[in-house]
CSV table of C-alpha atoms in Angstrom, one decimal:
chain,number,residue,atom,x,y,z
A,24,MET,CA,-56.5,7.0,-5.8
A,25,GLN,CA,-56.6,10.7,-6.8
A,26,VAL,CA,-54.9,11.9,-3.7
A,27,MET,CA,-51.8,9.9,-4.5
A,28,LEU,CA,-51.4,12.0,-7.7
A,29,GLU,CA,-51.7,15.4,-5.9
A,30,THR,CA,-48.5,17.1,-4.7
A,31,GLY,CA,-49.8,20.0,-2.6
A,32,ASN,CA,-48.5,20.8,0.9
A,33,ALA,CA,-51.4,21.3,3.3
A,34,GLY,CA,-49.5,24.3,4.8
A,35,SER,CA,-49.1,26.1,1.5
A,36,ALA,CA,-51.3,29.1,0.4
A,37,HIS,CA,-51.6,28.1,-3.3
A,38,LEU,CA,-54.5,26.1,-4.8
A,39,ALA,CA,-52.8,22.8,-4.5
A,40,GLY,CA,-52.1,23.6,-0.8
A,41,HIS,CA,-55.8,24.5,-0.3
A,42,THR,CA,-56.8,21.2,-1.8
A,43,ALA,CA,-54.5,19.3,0.4
A,44,ALA,CA,-55.6,21.2,3.5
A,45,ALA,CA,-59.3,20.5,2.7
A,46,ARG,CA,-58.5,16.7,2.6
A,47,VAL,CA,-56.8,16.9,5.9
A,48,ASP,CA,-59.6,18.9,7.4
A,49,ARG,CA,-62.2,16.4,6.2
A,50,ALA,CA,-60.2,13.6,7.7
A,51,ARG,CA,-59.9,15.4,11.0
A,52,VAL,CA,-63.7,15.9,11.2
A,53,LEU,CA,-64.3,12.2,10.5
A,54,VAL,CA,-61.8,11.0,13.0
A,55,ALA,CA,-63.1,13.5,15.6
A,56,GLU,CA,-66.7,12.2,15.0
A,57,LEU,CA,-65.5,8.6,15.5
A,58,MET,CA,-63.7,9.5,18.7
A,59,SER,CA,-66.5,11.8,20.1
A,60,VAL,CA,-64.3,14.9,20.3
A,61,GLY,CA,-64.2,18.2,18.5
A,62,PRO,CA,-61.8,18.5,15.5
A,63,ALA,CA,-59.4,20.6,17.6
A,64,GLY,CA,-58.9,17.5,19.7
A,65,VAL,CA,-57.4,15.4,16.9
A,66,VAL,CA,-53.6,15.7,16.4
A,67,PHE,CA,-52.3,13.7,13.4
A,68,VAL,CA,-49.0,11.8,13.8
A,69,GLY,CA,-47.2,9.1,11.8
A,70,SER,CA,-47.9,6.0,13.9
A,71,ALA,CA,-49.5,4.8,17.1
A,72,THR,CA,-46.0,4.5,18.6
A,73,GLU,CA,-45.5,8.2,18.0
A,74,ALA,CA,-48.9,9.0,19.5
A,75,ASN,CA,-48.0,7.0,22.6
A,76,ASN,CA,-44.7,8.8,22.9
A,77,LEU,CA,-46.4,12.2,22.6
A,78,ALA,CA,-48.9,11.3,25.3
A,79,LEU,CA,-46.2,10.1,27.7
A,80,ARG,CA,-43.2,12.2,26.9
A,81,GLY,CA,-45.2,15.3,26.1
A,82,LEU,CA,-47.0,15.4,29.4
A,83,VAL,CA,-45.6,18.3,31.5
A,84,ARG,CA,-44.9,16.8,35.0
A,85,GLN,CA,-44.7,18.6,38.2
A,86,PRO,CA,-42.0,17.8,40.7
A,87,ASP,CA,-44.6,16.4,43.1
A,88,ARG,CA,-46.6,14.6,40.4
A,89,SER,CA,-44.3,12.7,38.1
A,90,ASP,CA,-45.0,9.0,38.5
A,91,VAL,CA,-46.4,6.9,35.6
A,92,VAL,CA,-48.6,3.8,36.0
A,93,VAL,CA,-48.9,1.3,33.2
A,94,THR,CA,-50.2,-2.3,33.0
A,95,SER,CA,-47.8,-5.3,32.7
A,96,THR,CA,-49.3,-6.2,29.3
A,97,ASP,CA,-49.0,-2.8,27.7
A,98,HIS,CA,-47.6,-2.3,24.2
A,99,PRO,CA,-43.8,-2.1,23.9
A,100,SER,CA,-44.1,1.5,22.6
A,101,VAL,CA,-45.6,2.3,26.1
A,102,LEU,CA,-43.4,0.1,28.3
A,103,ALA,CA,-40.1,1.1,26.6
A,104,THR,CA,-41.0,4.8,26.6
A,105,VAL,CA,-42.0,4.8,30.3
A,106,ASP,CA,-38.7,3.0,31.2
A,107,ASP,CA,-36.8,5.8,29.4
A,108,ILE,CA,-38.9,8.6,31.0
A,109,VAL,CA,-38.4,7.4,34.6
A,110,SER,CA,-34.7,6.9,34.1
A,111,GLU,CA,-34.6,10.7,34.2
A,112,HIS,CA,-37.2,11.5,36.8
A,113,GLY,CA,-40.2,10.0,38.6
A,114,ARG,CA,-41.1,6.4,39.1
A,115,SER,CA,-43.1,3.9,37.2
A,116,HIS,CA,-45.5,1.2,38.5
A,117,ARG,CA,-46.6,-1.8,36.5
A,118,VAL,CA,-50.0,-3.0,37.5
A,119,ARG,CA,-50.7,-6.8,37.3
A,120,VAL,CA,-53.4,-8.4,35.2
A,121,ASN,CA,-55.4,-11.5,36.2
A,122,ASN,CA,-55.6,-14.7,34.2
A,123,THR,CA,-58.3,-13.2,31.9
A,124,GLY,CA,-55.8,-10.4,30.9
A,125,GLU,CA,-57.9,-7.7,32.7
A,126,VAL,CA,-56.3,-5.2,35.0
A,127,ASP,CA,-56.2,-6.1,38.7
A,128,LEU,CA,-58.2,-3.1,40.0
A,129,ASP,CA,-57.1,-3.7,43.6
A,130,ASN,CA,-53.4,-3.6,42.5
A,131,LEU,CA,-54.1,-0.4,40.6
A,132,GLN,CA,-55.7,1.3,43.6
A,133,ALA,CA,-52.7,0.3,45.7
A,134,VAL,CA,-50.1,2.0,43.4
A,135,LEU,CA,-52.1,5.2,42.7
A,136,GLY,CA,-51.2,8.2,44.9
A,137,PRO,CA,-50.7,12.0,45.0
A,138,GLY,CA,-47.5,11.6,42.9
A,139,THR,CA,-49.2,9.9,40.0
A,140,ALA,CA,-49.2,12.0,36.8
A,141,ILE,CA,-50.7,9.6,34.3
A,142,VAL,CA,-52.1,6.1,34.0
A,143,SER,CA,-51.6,4.5,30.5
A,144,VAL,CA,-53.6,1.5,29.5
A,145,HIS,CA,-53.8,-0.8,26.4
A,146,ALA,CA,-57.5,-0.4,25.9
A,147,ALA,CA,-57.7,-3.6,23.8
A,148,ASN,CA,-54.7,-5.9,23.8
A,149,ASN,CA,-53.3,-6.6,20.4
A,150,GLU,CA,-52.4,-10.2,21.2
A,151,THR,CA,-55.5,-11.4,23.0
A,152,GLY,CA,-58.1,-8.8,22.2
A,153,VAL,CA,-59.0,-8.4,25.8
A,154,ILE,CA,-60.7,-5.0,26.5
A,155,GLN,CA,-59.8,-3.4,29.8
A,156,PRO,CA,-62.4,-2.0,32.2
A,157,LEU,CA,-61.6,1.6,31.4
A,158,GLU,CA,-64.6,3.0,33.2
A,159,GLU,CA,-63.3,1.7,36.6
A,160,ILE,CA,-59.6,2.4,35.7
A,161,ALA,CA,-60.4,6.0,34.8
A,162,ALA,CA,-62.5,6.6,37.9
A,163,GLN,CA,-59.7,5.4,40.2
A,164,ALA,CA,-57.1,7.4,38.3
A,165,HIS,CA,-59.1,10.6,38.2
A,166,GLN,CA,-59.9,10.4,41.9
A,167,ALA,CA,-56.1,10.3,42.5
A,168,GLY,CA,-55.8,13.4,40.3
A,169,ALA,CA,-54.0,11.6,37.4
A,170,LEU,CA,-54.7,11.7,33.7
A,171,VAL,CA,-55.6,8.6,31.7
A,172,HIS,CA,-54.1,7.6,28.4
A,173,ALA,CA,-55.5,4.7,26.4
A,174,ASP,CA,-54.0,3.0,23.3
A,175,ALA,CA,-57.2,2.2,21.5
A,176,SER,CA,-55.6,1.1,18.2
A,177,GLN,CA,-57.4,-2.3,18.3
A,178,LEU,CA,-60.9,-0.9,19.0
A,179,MET,CA,-61.7,1.7,16.4
A,180,ALA,CA,-62.4,-0.4,13.4
A,181,TRP,CA,-65.7,-1.4,15.0
A,182,GLY,CA,-67.4,2.0,15.4
A,183,PRO,CA,-67.5,4.5,18.3
A,184,SER,CA,-66.4,3.2,21.7
A,185,PRO,CA,-68.1,5.0,24.6
A,186,ILE,CA,-65.7,3.5,27.1
A,187,LEU,CA,-63.0,5.9,25.7
A,188,ASP,CA,-65.0,8.9,26.8
A,189,HIS,CA,-63.5,8.4,30.3
A,190,CYS,CA,-60.0,8.9,29.0
A,191,ASP,CA,-58.0,12.2,28.7
A,192,LEU,CA,-55.7,11.0,25.9
A,193,VAL,CA,-56.4,8.3,23.3
A,194,THR,CA,-54.2,6.8,20.6
A,195,VAL,CA,-55.8,5.6,17.4
A,196,SER,CA,-54.1,4.1,14.4
A,197,SER,CA,-55.2,4.2,10.7
A,198,HIS,CA,-54.0,0.8,9.5
A,199,LYS,CA,-55.6,-1.0,12.5
A,200,MET,CA,-59.0,0.2,11.2
A,201,HIS,CA,-58.5,-0.7,7.5
A,202,GLY,CA,-56.8,2.5,6.5
A,203,PRO,CA,-53.3,3.1,5.1
A,204,GLN,CA,-50.1,2.7,7.1
A,205,GLY,CA,-48.2,5.9,8.1
A,206,ALA,CA,-51.1,7.8,9.8
A,207,ALA,CA,-52.4,7.8,13.4
A,208,ALA,CA,-53.7,10.4,15.8
A,209,LEU,CA,-53.5,11.3,19.5
A,210,ILE,CA,-56.9,12.4,20.7
A,211,ILE,CA,-56.6,15.1,23.3
A,212,ARG,CA,-59.5,16.1,25.5
A,213,PRO,CA,-59.6,19.6,27.1
A,214,THR,CA,-58.5,18.1,30.5
A,215,ALA,CA,-55.1,17.3,28.9
A,216,ARG,CA,-54.6,20.0,26.3
A,217,GLU,CA,-52.7,22.5,28.4
A,218,ARG,CA,-50.5,19.9,30.0
A,219,LEU,CA,-48.9,18.6,26.7
A,220,LYS,CA,-45.7,19.9,25.1
A,221,SER,CA,-44.6,19.1,21.6
A,222,GLN,CA,-41.8,16.5,21.1
A,223,MET,CA,-41.2,17.5,17.5
A,224,THR,CA,-40.4,21.2,16.9
A,225,GLY,CA,-40.2,23.1,13.7
A,226,GLY,CA,-43.0,24.6,11.6
A,227,GLY,CA,-45.7,24.3,14.3
A,228,GLN,CA,-48.1,22.0,12.4
A,229,GLU,CA,-50.9,20.3,14.2
A,230,ARG,CA,-51.5,23.2,16.5
A,231,GLY,CA,-47.9,23.2,17.5
A,232,LEU,CA,-48.0,19.7,18.9
A,233,ARG,CA,-46.5,17.8,15.9
A,234,SER,CA,-44.3,19.8,13.5
A,235,GLY,CA,-43.6,18.4,10.0
A,236,THR,CA,-45.3,18.2,6.7
A,237,VAL,CA,-48.6,16.3,7.0
A,238,ASN,CA,-48.8,13.0,5.1
A,239,VAL,CA,-51.9,14.1,3.1
A,240,ALA,CA,-52.5,10.8,1.3
A,241,ALA,CA,-52.2,8.7,4.5
A,242,VAL,CA,-54.3,11.1,6.6
A,243,SER,CA,-57.0,11.3,3.9
A,244,GLY,CA,-57.2,7.5,3.9
A,245,PHE,CA,-57.3,7.5,7.7
A,246,GLY,CA,-60.4,9.8,7.4
A,247,THR,CA,-62.0,7.4,4.9
A,248,ALA,CA,-61.3,4.5,7.3
A,249,ALA,CA,-63.0,6.5,10.1
A,250,GLU,CA,-66.0,7.1,7.9
A,251,LEU,CA,-66.2,3.3,7.1
A,252,SER,CA,-66.1,2.5,10.8
A,253,LEU,CA,-68.8,5.1,11.6
A,254,SER,CA,-71.1,3.7,8.9
A,255,SER,CA,-70.7,0.0,9.3
A,256,GLY,CA,-68.2,-0.8,12.0
A,257,ALA,CA,-70.7,-2.2,14.5
A,258,GLU,CA,-72.3,-4.5,11.9
A,259,SER,CA,-68.9,-5.6,10.7
A,260,ALA,CA,-67.9,-6.5,14.3
A,261,LYS,CA,-70.8,-9.0,14.4
A,262,GLN,CA,-69.7,-10.7,11.2
A,263,VAL,CA,-66.1,-10.9,12.3
A,264,LYS,CA,-67.2,-12.4,15.7
A,265,ALA,CA,-69.0,-15.1,13.8
A,266,LEU,CA,-65.9,-15.9,11.7
A,267,ARG,CA,-63.8,-16.0,14.8
A,268,ALA,CA,-66.2,-18.5,16.3
A,269,ARG,CA,-66.0,-20.6,13.1
A,270,LEU,CA,-62.2,-20.5,13.3
A,271,MET,CA,-62.3,-21.6,16.9
A,272,ASP,CA,-64.7,-24.4,16.2
A,273,GLY,CA,-62.5,-25.6,13.4
A,274,LEU,CA,-59.5,-25.7,15.7
A,275,LYS,CA,-61.5,-27.7,18.3
A,276,SER,CA,-62.6,-30.2,15.7
A,277,SER,CA,-59.0,-30.7,14.5
A,278,PHE,CA,-57.1,-30.6,17.8
A,279,ASP,CA,-58.6,-32.1,20.9
A,280,ASP,CA,-56.8,-29.8,23.4
A,281,VAL,CA,-57.4,-26.2,22.2
A,282,ILE,CA,-56.9,-23.4,24.8
A,283,GLU,CA,-58.3,-20.0,24.0
A,284,HIS,CA,-56.5,-17.2,25.8
A,285,GLY,CA,-58.6,-14.3,27.2
A,286,ALA,CA,-61.9,-16.1,26.4
A,287,ASP,CA,-63.2,-15.4,30.0
A,288,ALA,CA,-62.7,-11.6,29.8
A,289,ARG,CA,-65.8,-9.5,30.0
A,290,ARG,CA,-65.2,-7.9,26.7
A,291,ARG,CA,-62.9,-8.6,23.7
A,292,ALA,CA,-62.2,-7.0,20.4
A,293,PRO,CA,-63.9,-9.2,17.7
A,294,GLY,CA,-61.0,-9.8,15.4
A,295,ILE,CA,-58.3,-11.5,17.5
A,296,LEU,CA,-58.0,-15.1,18.4
A,297,ASN,CA,-55.1,-16.4,20.5
A,298,THR,CA,-54.9,-20.1,21.1
A,299,ALA,CA,-52.6,-23.0,22.1
A,300,PHE,CA,-53.2,-26.5,20.8
A,301,GLY,CA,-51.4,-29.8,20.5
A,302,MET,CA,-50.3,-29.6,24.1
A,303,ASN,CA,-51.3,-33.2,24.9
A,304,ARG,CA,-50.2,-34.8,21.7
A,305,GLY,CA,-46.5,-35.4,21.8
A,306,PRO,CA,-44.2,-34.2,20.5
A,307,ALA,CA,-45.6,-30.8,21.3
A,308,ILE,CA,-44.8,-28.3,18.5
A,309,GLU,CA,-43.7,-24.8,19.2
A,310,SER,CA,-45.7,-22.1,17.3
A,311,GLU,CA,-42.6,-20.4,15.8
A,312,LEU,CA,-41.5,-23.6,14.2
A,313,LEU,CA,-45.1,-24.3,12.9
A,314,LEU,CA,-45.6,-20.8,11.4
A,315,ALA,CA,-42.1,-21.0,9.7
A,316,ARG,CA,-43.6,-23.8,7.6
A,317,LEU,CA,-46.8,-21.8,6.7
A,318,PRO,CA,-45.7,-18.7,4.9
A,319,ARG,CA,-49.2,-18.3,3.3
A,320,LEU,CA,-50.7,-18.0,6.8
A,321,ALA,CA,-50.5,-14.4,8.1
A,322,ALA,CA,-50.4,-15.3,11.8
A,323,SER,CA,-47.9,-14.6,14.6
A,324,THR,CA,-46.8,-15.7,18.0
A,325,GLY,CA,-47.1,-12.3,19.6
A,326,SER,CA,-47.1,-8.6,18.6
A,327,ALA,CA,-46.3,-7.8,15.0
A,328,CYS,CA,-45.0,-4.5,16.4
A,329,HIS,CA,-42.4,-6.4,18.3
A,330,ALA,CA,-41.3,-8.7,15.5
A,331,GLY,CA,-37.9,-10.4,15.5
A,332,VAL,CA,-37.9,-11.0,19.2
A,333,PRO,CA,-37.9,-14.8,19.8
A,334,GLY,CA,-39.5,-16.5,22.8
A,335,PRO,CA,-42.9,-16.9,24.4
A,336,SER,CA,-45.3,-13.9,24.4
A,337,PRO,CA,-44.7,-11.7,27.5
A,338,VAL,CA,-48.4,-10.8,27.5
A,339,LEU,CA,-49.4,-14.5,27.9
A,340,LEU,CA,-46.8,-15.0,30.6
A,341,GLU,CA,-48.1,-12.0,32.5
A,342,MET,CA,-51.6,-13.7,32.4
A,343,GLY,CA,-50.1,-16.7,34.2
A,344,VAL,CA,-49.9,-18.9,31.1
A,345,SER,CA,-47.0,-21.4,31.4
A,346,THR,CA,-43.9,-21.0,29.3
A,347,LEU,CA,-44.6,-24.3,27.6
A,348,GLU,CA,-48.1,-23.2,26.7
A,349,ALA,CA,-47.2,-19.7,25.6
A,350,ALA,CA,-44.5,-21.1,23.3
A,351,ARG,CA,-47.2,-23.1,21.6
A,352,SER,CA,-49.7,-20.3,21.1
A,353,ILE,CA,-50.6,-18.6,17.9
A,354,ARG,CA,-52.4,-15.3,17.4
A,355,MET,CA,-54.6,-14.9,14.4
A,356,SER,CA,-56.4,-11.7,13.3
A,357,LEU,CA,-59.6,-11.3,11.3
A,358,ASN,CA,-61.0,-8.1,9.8
A,359,ARG,CA,-64.1,-7.0,7.8
A,360,TYR,CA,-62.6,-8.3,4.6
A,361,THR,CA,-62.0,-11.8,6.0
A,362,THR,CA,-64.2,-14.5,4.3
A,363,ILE,CA,-65.4,-18.0,5.3
A,364,GLY,CA,-63.0,-19.2,2.6
A,365,ASP,CA,-60.1,-17.5,4.3
A,366,VAL,CA,-61.0,-19.1,7.6
A,367,ASP,CA,-61.3,-22.5,6.1
A,368,ALA,CA,-58.0,-22.1,4.2
A,369,ALA,CA,-56.2,-21.1,7.4
A,370,LEU,CA,-57.5,-24.2,9.2
A,371,GLY,CA,-56.3,-26.3,6.3
A,372,GLU,CA,-52.9,-24.8,6.4
A,373,LEU,CA,-52.6,-25.3,10.2
A,374,ARG,CA,-53.7,-29.0,9.9
A,375,ARG,CA,-51.2,-29.6,7.1
A,376,GLY,CA,-48.3,-27.9,8.8
A,377,TYR,CA,-48.9,-29.5,12.1
A,378,THR,CA,-49.2,-33.0,10.5
A,379,GLU,CA,-45.9,-32.6,8.6
A,380,LEU,CA,-44.0,-31.4,11.7
A,381,PHE,CA,-45.6,-34.1,13.9
A,382,HIS,CA,-44.2,-36.8,11.6
A,383,LEU,CA,-40.9,-35.1,11.1
A,384,LEU,CA,-40.4,-34.9,14.9
A,385,GLY,CA,-41.2,-38.6,15.3
A,386,GLY,CA,-44.8,-38.5,16.4
A,387,SER,CA,-47.0,-41.6,15.9
A,388,GLU,CA,-49.7,-41.8,13.3
A,389,LEU,CA,-52.3,-39.0,13.7
A,390,GLU,CA,-56.0,-39.8,13.6
A,391,GLU,CA,-57.7,-40.0,10.2
A,392,ARG,CA,-59.2,-36.4,10.6
A,393,TYR,CA,-55.8,-35.0,10.0
């Protein structure tokens, strides 16, 4: 890609700098169009984690309005950040989710109050794909005088998402929408602009909210990913949903006790499937042990952003899934480039790995379909 060969700093006044700045400006316009804001509302950062930190740490809190509300299934970059913030001042409240993974709106209403500064919500969960009822959440929060932040990293590959129009701050990530790693953005609507303070000081880039040399190549790719989402994200979502259904049907035909987490939620992102299987066929096989035998299968037991932490998914446990079932659950992700062949190959790998482990652990003969 040509941009990888260019060396200009977008903040420089020479020709190479102007070329770099033009690439950043184009990306900003495209991301702004996808997110339904003006270009001034797009602040480029290095990752969704950084965007979440800017939204939460950068919010100027008043002595009488410093509390933070999050959901119990939020991303670690939100939960850990909030724990750190409230260790210095204010309080935090974790709102429960129901067994579909959706926020308990009655519990949210109960914890909101005149001291609430911001409500942060994982718009679409990265482990289950469950999309939160942001319209209702934002209405309750705004009535209490609080701002709303949504981490929408899992939503934006599939075209514009009107439910985000209700939010004051939105996190979006490049690589979650088929762009390069190393670029993300915090979308800042006018309702929040004057209440944010930079967490990285220096040269004053990104309208003073994120100092540091802009990663031109990554941001340029981010813009191209936004353009792709705008042009064909909705159509791609339909194709991916069909592939997810094929994957689920294949699991059901291979294992007679498949449980799909989040299937009863009102809305889900199209590219995530989280299931448990083999629960009723002893010996039950833990998913970490199964995936360790399947290096070709790019799947996980929980969040890839929280890798290296053993044990059942906290998200599933918060949904009321038993520890036994959560420990036997696998999350698989699909995208616009996933093919039928990929889905069928994944099913073949799962069957093979499960069969091998079943025999190694002393299970009886499996049915012929294995």
